mmCIF file of C-alpha atoms and ligand atoms in Angstrom:
data_model
loop_
_atom_site.group_PDB
_atom_site.id
_atom_site.type_symbol
_atom_site.label_atom_id
_atom_site.label_comp_id
_atom_site.label_asym_id
_atom_site.label_seq_id
_atom_site.Cartn_x
_atom_site.Cartn_y
_atom_site.Cartn_z
ATOM 1 C CA UNK A 72 -8.535 0.487 -31.469
ATOM 2 C CA UNK A 73 -9.616 -3.182 -31.447
ATOM 3 C CA UNK A 74 -11.789 -3.799 -28.385
ATOM 4 C CA UNK A 75 -9.731 -4.887 -25.380
ATOM 5 C CA UNK A 76 -10.970 -8.069 -23.683
ATOM 6 C CA UNK A 77 -10.156 -9.807 -20.422
ATOM 7 C CA UNK A 78 -8.293 -12.421 -22.462
ATOM 8 C CA UNK A 79 -6.050 -9.686 -23.887
ATOM 9 C CA UNK A 80 -5.234 -8.483 -20.360
ATOM 10 C CA UNK A 81 -4.422 -12.025 -19.182
ATOM 11 C CA UNK A 82 -2.224 -12.527 -22.246
ATOM 12 C CA UNK A 83 -0.391 -9.305 -21.386
ATOM 13 C CA UNK A 84 0.251 -10.581 -17.869
ATOM 14 C CA UNK A 85 1.635 -13.849 -19.226
ATOM 15 C CA UNK A 86 3.839 -11.941 -21.682
ATOM 16 C CA UNK A 87 5.064 -9.549 -18.968
ATOM 17 C CA UNK A 88 3.570 -6.600 -20.871
ATOM 18 C CA UNK A 89 2.131 -3.885 -18.622
ATOM 19 C CA UNK A 90 -1.143 -2.082 -19.321
ATOM 20 C CA UNK A 91 -2.617 1.280 -18.359
ATOM 21 C CA UNK A 92 -5.855 1.960 -16.516
ATOM 22 C CA UNK A 93 -7.342 5.411 -15.934
ATOM 23 C CA UNK A 94 -10.581 6.675 -14.455
ATOM 24 C CA UNK A 95 -13.160 8.231 -16.781
ATOM 25 C CA UNK A 96 -16.577 9.476 -15.818
ATOM 26 C CA UNK A 97 -17.910 11.003 -19.041
ATOM 27 C CA UNK A 98 -18.033 10.490 -22.769
ATOM 28 C CA UNK A 99 -15.470 13.109 -23.856
ATOM 29 C CA UNK A 100 -12.722 12.016 -21.472
ATOM 30 C CA UNK A 101 -13.485 8.370 -22.223
ATOM 31 C CA UNK A 102 -12.873 9.194 -25.901
ATOM 32 C CA UNK A 103 -9.607 11.036 -25.175
ATOM 33 C CA UNK A 104 -8.227 8.374 -22.796
ATOM 34 C CA UNK A 105 -9.105 5.366 -24.916
ATOM 35 C CA UNK A 106 -7.725 7.117 -28.025
ATOM 36 C CA UNK A 107 -4.503 7.780 -26.086
ATOM 37 C CA UNK A 108 -3.995 4.028 -25.572
ATOM 38 C CA UNK A 109 -5.506 3.432 -22.137
ATOM 39 C CA UNK A 110 -6.591 -0.221 -22.139
ATOM 40 C CA UNK A 111 -9.040 -0.112 -19.205
ATOM 41 C CA UNK A 112 -11.343 2.799 -18.310
ATOM 42 C CA UNK A 113 -12.349 2.710 -14.659
ATOM 43 C CA UNK A 114 -15.665 4.358 -13.873
ATOM 44 C CA UNK A 115 -14.639 4.668 -10.258
ATOM 45 C CA UNK A 116 -16.873 5.629 -7.369
ATOM 46 C CA UNK A 117 -14.159 8.253 -6.821
ATOM 47 C CA UNK A 118 -16.585 10.258 -8.964
ATOM 48 C CA UNK A 119 -18.339 11.008 -5.671
ATOM 49 C CA UNK A 120 -15.329 13.056 -4.576
ATOM 50 C CA UNK A 121 -14.068 14.201 -7.986
ATOM 51 C CA UNK A 122 -17.367 15.177 -9.652
ATOM 52 C CA UNK A 123 -19.877 15.480 -6.840
ATOM 53 C CA UNK A 124 -17.605 17.217 -4.301
ATOM 54 C CA UNK A 125 -18.341 14.730 -1.510
ATOM 55 C CA UNK A 126 -15.642 14.025 1.075
ATOM 56 C CA UNK A 127 -15.805 10.237 0.599
ATOM 57 C CA UNK A 128 -17.155 7.703 -1.903
ATOM 58 C CA UNK A 129 -19.946 6.599 0.434
ATOM 59 C CA UNK A 130 -22.787 8.773 -0.953
ATOM 60 C CA UNK A 131 -22.438 7.323 -4.497
ATOM 61 C CA UNK A 132 -25.409 5.225 -5.664
ATOM 62 C CA UNK A 133 -25.924 2.482 -8.241
ATOM 63 C CA UNK A 134 -27.922 5.019 -10.288
ATOM 64 C CA UNK A 135 -24.934 7.405 -10.280
ATOM 65 C CA UNK A 136 -22.646 4.586 -11.423
ATOM 66 C CA UNK A 137 -25.024 3.502 -14.190
ATOM 67 C CA UNK A 138 -25.407 7.113 -15.405
ATOM 68 C CA UNK A 139 -21.635 7.669 -15.692
ATOM 69 C CA UNK A 140 -20.982 4.184 -17.103
ATOM 70 C CA UNK A 141 -23.506 4.888 -19.880
ATOM 71 C CA UNK A 142 -21.736 8.158 -20.729
ATOM 72 C CA UNK A 143 -18.293 6.506 -20.741
ATOM 73 C CA UNK A 144 -19.526 3.648 -22.949
ATOM 74 C CA UNK A 145 -20.681 6.168 -25.570
ATOM 75 C CA UNK A 146 -17.279 7.856 -25.911
ATOM 76 C CA UNK A 147 -15.127 4.762 -25.462
ATOM 77 C CA UNK A 148 -12.870 3.785 -28.375
ATOM 78 C CA UNK A 149 -12.304 0.111 -27.534
ATOM 79 C CA UNK A 150 -11.057 0.099 -23.943
ATOM 80 C CA UNK A 151 -12.459 -2.401 -21.450
ATOM 81 C CA UNK A 152 -14.875 -0.595 -19.113
ATOM 82 C CA UNK A 153 -14.708 -1.487 -15.416
ATOM 83 C CA UNK A 154 -17.268 0.139 -13.110
ATOM 84 C CA UNK A 155 -17.415 0.230 -9.336
ATOM 85 C CA UNK A 156 -20.195 -1.317 -7.325
ATOM 86 C CA UNK A 157 -20.750 1.508 -4.817
ATOM 87 C CA UNK A 158 -20.922 1.359 -1.020
ATOM 88 C CA UNK A 159 -23.566 -1.077 0.334
ATOM 89 C CA UNK A 160 -24.706 -2.132 -3.131
ATOM 90 C CA UNK A 161 -23.293 -5.670 -2.684
ATOM 91 C CA UNK A 162 -23.990 -6.292 1.004
ATOM 92 C CA UNK A 163 -26.108 -9.340 0.082
ATOM 93 C CA UNK A 164 -25.885 -11.710 -2.889
ATOM 94 C CA UNK A 165 -29.194 -10.412 -4.244
ATOM 95 C CA UNK A 166 -28.019 -6.807 -4.031
ATOM 96 C CA UNK A 167 -24.735 -7.686 -5.728
ATOM 97 C CA UNK A 168 -26.540 -9.374 -8.625
ATOM 98 C CA UNK A 169 -29.063 -6.534 -9.024
ATOM 99 C CA UNK A 170 -26.469 -3.760 -8.789
ATOM 100 C CA UNK A 171 -24.193 -5.530 -11.254
ATOM 101 C CA UNK A 172 -27.072 -6.060 -13.679
ATOM 102 C CA UNK A 173 -27.813 -2.306 -13.680
ATOM 103 C CA UNK A 174 -24.165 -1.407 -14.228
ATOM 104 C CA UNK A 175 -23.500 -4.056 -16.896
ATOM 105 C CA UNK A 176 -26.688 -3.001 -18.724
ATOM 106 C CA UNK A 177 -25.345 0.563 -18.732
ATOM 107 C CA UNK A 178 -22.291 -0.620 -20.692
ATOM 108 C CA UNK A 179 -19.679 -1.893 -18.223
ATOM 109 C CA UNK A 180 -17.665 -4.975 -19.205
ATOM 110 C CA UNK A 181 -16.863 -5.828 -15.599
ATOM 111 C CA UNK A 182 -17.540 -4.651 -12.052
ATOM 112 C CA UNK A 183 -15.160 -3.854 -9.210
ATOM 113 C CA UNK A 184 -15.894 -4.394 -5.542
ATOM 114 C CA UNK A 185 -13.896 -3.701 -2.395
ATOM 115 C CA UNK A 186 -12.993 -6.220 0.288
ATOM 116 C CA UNK A 187 -11.305 -9.447 1.309
ATOM 117 C CA UNK A 188 -12.115 -13.134 1.426
ATOM 118 C CA UNK A 189 -15.607 -12.579 2.866
ATOM 119 C CA UNK A 190 -16.555 -11.596 -0.706
ATOM 120 C CA UNK A 191 -15.682 -15.043 -2.117
ATOM 121 C CA UNK A 192 -19.326 -16.187 -2.380
ATOM 122 C CA UNK A 193 -20.369 -12.883 -3.976
ATOM 123 C CA UNK A 194 -17.599 -13.124 -6.566
ATOM 124 C CA UNK A 195 -18.495 -16.756 -7.275
ATOM 125 C CA UNK A 196 -22.169 -15.865 -7.797
ATOM 126 C CA UNK A 197 -21.352 -12.951 -10.114
ATOM 127 C CA UNK A 198 -18.897 -15.055 -12.054
ATOM 128 C CA UNK A 199 -21.480 -17.820 -12.491
ATOM 129 C CA UNK A 200 -23.897 -15.227 -13.897
ATOM 130 C CA UNK A 201 -21.328 -14.075 -16.458
ATOM 131 C CA UNK A 202 -20.170 -10.917 -14.691
ATOM 132 C CA UNK A 203 -16.373 -10.475 -14.651
ATOM 133 C CA UNK A 204 -15.111 -9.106 -11.342
ATOM 134 C CA UNK A 205 -12.146 -7.078 -10.142
ATOM 135 C CA UNK A 206 -11.448 -7.436 -6.406
ATOM 136 C CA UNK A 207 -10.034 -4.267 -4.784
ATOM 137 C CA UNK A 208 -7.708 -4.938 -1.812
ATOM 138 C CA UNK A 209 -5.451 -2.846 0.422
ATOM 139 C CA UNK A 210 -6.844 0.622 1.042
ATOM 140 C CA UNK A 211 -10.543 0.191 0.316
ATOM 141 C CA UNK A 212 -12.026 3.726 0.398
ATOM 142 C CA UNK A 213 -15.592 2.504 1.057
ATOM 143 C CA UNK A 214 -14.276 1.314 4.470
ATOM 144 C CA UNK A 215 -12.501 4.578 5.297
ATOM 145 C CA UNK A 216 -14.451 4.926 8.536
ATOM 146 C CA UNK A 217 -13.340 1.465 9.665
ATOM 147 C CA UNK A 218 -9.748 1.988 8.499
ATOM 148 C CA UNK A 219 -9.479 5.331 10.312
ATOM 149 C CA UNK A 220 -8.359 7.277 7.238
ATOM 150 C CA UNK A 221 -6.713 6.882 3.843
ATOM 151 C CA UNK A 222 -3.631 4.962 5.000
ATOM 152 C CA UNK A 223 -1.167 2.476 3.534
ATOM 153 C CA UNK A 224 -2.311 -1.094 4.275
ATOM 154 C CA UNK A 225 -0.391 -4.349 4.795
ATOM 155 C CA UNK A 226 2.560 -2.779 6.549
ATOM 156 C CA UNK A 227 2.955 -5.407 9.315
ATOM 157 C CA UNK A 228 3.466 -9.163 8.895
ATOM 158 C CA UNK A 229 -0.016 -10.116 10.008
ATOM 159 C CA UNK A 230 -1.757 -7.670 7.640
ATOM 160 C CA UNK A 231 0.550 -8.627 4.772
ATOM 161 C CA UNK A 232 -0.139 -12.367 5.230
ATOM 162 C CA UNK A 233 -3.856 -11.652 5.418
ATOM 163 C CA UNK A 234 -3.731 -9.703 2.132
ATOM 164 C CA UNK A 235 -1.810 -12.498 0.403
ATOM 165 C CA UNK A 236 -4.453 -14.988 1.574
ATOM 166 C CA UNK A 237 -7.323 -12.694 0.550
ATOM 167 C CA UNK A 238 -5.834 -12.322 -2.938
ATOM 168 C CA UNK A 239 -5.464 -16.082 -3.345
ATOM 169 C CA UNK A 240 -8.953 -16.842 -2.049
ATOM 170 C CA UNK A 241 -10.632 -14.210 -4.245
ATOM 171 C CA UNK A 242 -8.812 -15.446 -7.330
ATOM 172 C CA UNK A 243 -9.971 -18.999 -6.511
ATOM 173 C CA UNK A 244 -13.533 -17.673 -6.121
ATOM 174 C CA UNK A 245 -13.384 -16.345 -9.686
ATOM 175 C CA UNK A 246 -11.977 -12.803 -9.531
ATOM 176 C CA UNK A 247 -10.643 -11.968 -13.002
ATOM 177 C CA UNK A 248 -8.483 -9.035 -11.902
ATOM 178 C CA UNK A 249 -7.101 -7.837 -8.560
ATOM 179 C CA UNK A 250 -6.498 -4.187 -7.684
ATOM 180 C CA UNK A 251 -4.141 -3.148 -4.885
ATOM 181 C CA UNK A 252 -4.369 0.367 -3.458
ATOM 182 C CA UNK A 253 -1.728 1.858 -1.139
ATOM 183 C CA UNK A 254 0.229 -1.325 -0.536
ATOM 184 C CA UNK A 255 4.007 -1.499 0.099
ATOM 185 C CA UNK A 256 5.932 -2.236 -3.105
ATOM 186 C CA UNK A 257 7.357 -5.592 -1.987
ATOM 187 C CA UNK A 258 4.007 -6.941 -0.802
ATOM 188 C CA UNK A 259 2.365 -5.875 -4.072
ATOM 189 C CA UNK A 260 5.207 -7.585 -5.957
ATOM 190 C CA UNK A 261 4.621 -10.804 -3.988
ATOM 191 C CA UNK A 262 0.868 -10.765 -4.617
ATOM 192 C CA UNK A 263 1.472 -10.084 -8.335
ATOM 193 C CA UNK A 264 3.950 -12.967 -8.567
ATOM 194 C CA UNK A 265 1.538 -15.368 -6.833
ATOM 195 C CA UNK A 266 -1.520 -14.384 -8.916
ATOM 196 C CA UNK A 267 -2.547 -15.922 -12.208
ATOM 197 C CA UNK A 268 -4.838 -12.987 -12.939
ATOM 198 C CA UNK A 269 -3.652 -9.450 -13.771
ATOM 199 C CA UNK A 270 -2.951 -7.191 -10.784
ATOM 200 C CA UNK A 271 -3.530 -3.438 -11.104
ATOM 201 C CA UNK A 272 -1.773 -1.134 -8.646
ATOM 202 C CA UNK A 273 -2.284 2.405 -7.349
ATOM 203 C CA UNK A 274 0.313 3.423 -4.811
ATOM 204 C CA UNK A 275 1.545 -0.180 -4.955
ATOM 205 C CA UNK A 276 4.892 0.165 -6.738
ATOM 206 C CA UNK A 277 5.988 -0.725 -10.259
ATOM 207 C CA UNK A 278 5.918 -4.539 -10.035
ATOM 208 C CA UNK A 279 2.163 -4.877 -10.577
ATOM 209 C CA UNK A 280 0.913 -5.840 -14.039
ATOM 210 C CA UNK A 281 -0.847 -2.515 -14.554
ATOM 211 C CA UNK A 282 -1.309 0.924 -12.992
ATOM 212 C CA UNK A 283 -4.358 3.069 -12.390
ATOM 213 C CA UNK A 284 -4.694 6.734 -11.470
ATOM 214 C CA UNK A 285 -7.616 9.092 -11.079
ATOM 215 C CA UNK A 286 -7.595 11.179 -14.269
ATOM 216 C CA UNK A 287 -8.108 14.527 -12.517
ATOM 217 C CA UNK A 288 -5.123 13.766 -10.251
ATOM 218 C CA UNK A 289 -2.754 12.964 -13.107
ATOM 219 C CA UNK A 290 -3.890 16.063 -14.994
ATOM 220 C CA UNK A 291 -2.985 18.149 -11.943
ATOM 221 C CA UNK A 292 -6.440 19.676 -11.511
ATOM 222 C CA UNK A 293 -7.425 18.077 -8.195
ATOM 223 C CA UNK A 294 -7.732 20.868 -5.606
ATOM 224 C CA UNK A 295 -5.574 20.658 -2.485
ATOM 225 C CA UNK A 296 -2.929 18.077 -1.632
ATOM 226 C CA UNK A 297 -2.762 14.857 -3.623
ATOM 227 C CA UNK A 298 -1.491 11.472 -2.432
ATOM 228 C CA UNK A 299 2.225 10.564 -2.642
ATOM 229 C CA UNK A 300 1.572 8.117 -5.490
ATOM 230 C CA UNK A 301 0.044 10.779 -7.772
ATOM 231 C CA UNK A 302 2.157 12.236 -10.574
ATOM 232 C CA UNK A 303 1.076 15.305 -12.544
ATOM 233 C CA UNK A 304 1.605 14.228 -16.180
ATOM 234 C CA UNK A 305 0.277 17.568 -17.422
ATOM 235 C CA UNK A 306 3.323 19.369 -16.016
ATOM 236 C CA UNK A 307 5.419 18.455 -19.065
ATOM 237 C CA UNK A 308 2.666 18.008 -21.658
ATOM 238 C CA UNK A 309 1.074 20.477 -24.050
ATOM 239 C CA UNK A 310 -2.304 18.710 -24.282
ATOM 240 C CA UNK A 311 -4.486 16.404 -22.207
ATOM 241 C CA UNK A 312 -4.118 13.684 -24.845
ATOM 242 C CA UNK A 313 -0.324 14.150 -24.683
ATOM 243 C CA UNK A 314 -0.316 13.833 -20.886
ATOM 244 C CA UNK A 315 -2.324 10.625 -21.041
ATOM 245 C CA UNK A 316 -0.107 9.213 -23.806
ATOM 246 C CA UNK A 317 2.945 9.905 -21.603
ATOM 247 C CA UNK A 318 1.223 8.161 -18.655
ATOM 248 C CA UNK A 319 0.510 5.111 -20.862
ATOM 249 C CA UNK A 320 4.126 5.040 -22.103
ATOM 250 C CA UNK A 321 5.551 5.394 -18.576
ATOM 251 C CA UNK A 322 3.311 2.620 -17.227
ATOM 252 C CA UNK A 323 4.311 0.292 -20.053
ATOM 253 C CA UNK A 324 8.025 0.968 -19.571
ATOM 254 C CA UNK A 325 7.637 0.666 -15.750
ATOM 255 C CA UNK A 326 9.096 4.181 -15.451
ATOM 256 C CA UNK A 327 5.968 5.088 -13.493
ATOM 257 C CA UNK A 328 5.679 4.704 -10.590
ATOM 258 C CA UNK A 329 9.202 5.369 -9.337
ATOM 259 C CA UNK A 330 10.221 5.167 -5.665
ATOM 260 C CA UNK A 331 9.029 8.752 -5.039
ATOM 261 C CA UNK A 332 5.485 7.674 -5.975
ATOM 262 C CA UNK A 333 5.493 4.352 -4.082
ATOM 263 C CA UNK A 334 5.516 3.094 -0.501
ATOM 264 C CA UNK A 335 8.613 1.091 0.437
HETATM 265 O O1 LIG B 1642 -12.877 4.768 -7.459
HETATM 266 C C1 LIG B 1642 -11.742 4.778 -7.977
HETATM 267 O O2 LIG B 1642 -11.387 5.643 -8.776
HETATM 268 C C2 LIG B 1642 -10.831 3.708 -7.604
HETATM 269 C C3 LIG B 1642 -9.386 3.906 -7.906
HETATM 270 C C4 LIG B 1642 -8.792 4.899 -6.998
HETATM 271 C C5 LIG B 1642 -8.652 2.627 -7.899
HETATM 272 O O3 LIG B 1642 -11.246 2.741 -7.045
#
């Protein structure tokens, strides 16, 4: 596959063509997912829960992220690699620049950070240093202790207006992509319509420009209960590659997510 660039993703948004994002934490799964047509591999700090067995993403370090990003970069077949800046690794501008340098040197093409308009200066500084940024809004798991749990965000008028303003401000600051997690479908649609940059959704309905899922969730191997927005694509597939290809096809045709996997 020809290497996917940020320009390709922006062109897809302009053309109304959806793209698929999936987490990957190692070389083999990065190879399988990118070969199956996934355009963006997310080395998410969800690896703290999925791989390390922690009960939140908070224990994940920059070293962990660099280690897994390096592995993903080796197996990747042309997808764009986005890696998370973990909890407290971008609390100051200096930390954000240092953490991003470590993760970009490990092979990421862009970093993702969680939060609202207070991150505008951080995003501007990273952008000026040549680091593309994805701003993660809505349910931001690094703030789970502040949010009081993994809950849908932006449900009332005040919170919805705030999220719309955050999205606008972060795009103006230089964010290249926005990601909305656990956001009501209509609010996510509004943010997507008002944004010039691609918007990725997870639990944010089918109007966003792209979808992301945690790979272990969509393969049905996550122990215990999964979130409402998770669909097990392995249920009707005969191989992991087949399940991921079906996910890619369903994202592109906007068949996934349906109302059962969204928050109205
Ligand atoms: O860490 C992660 O995997 C994420 C996704 C859930 C969006 O941030």
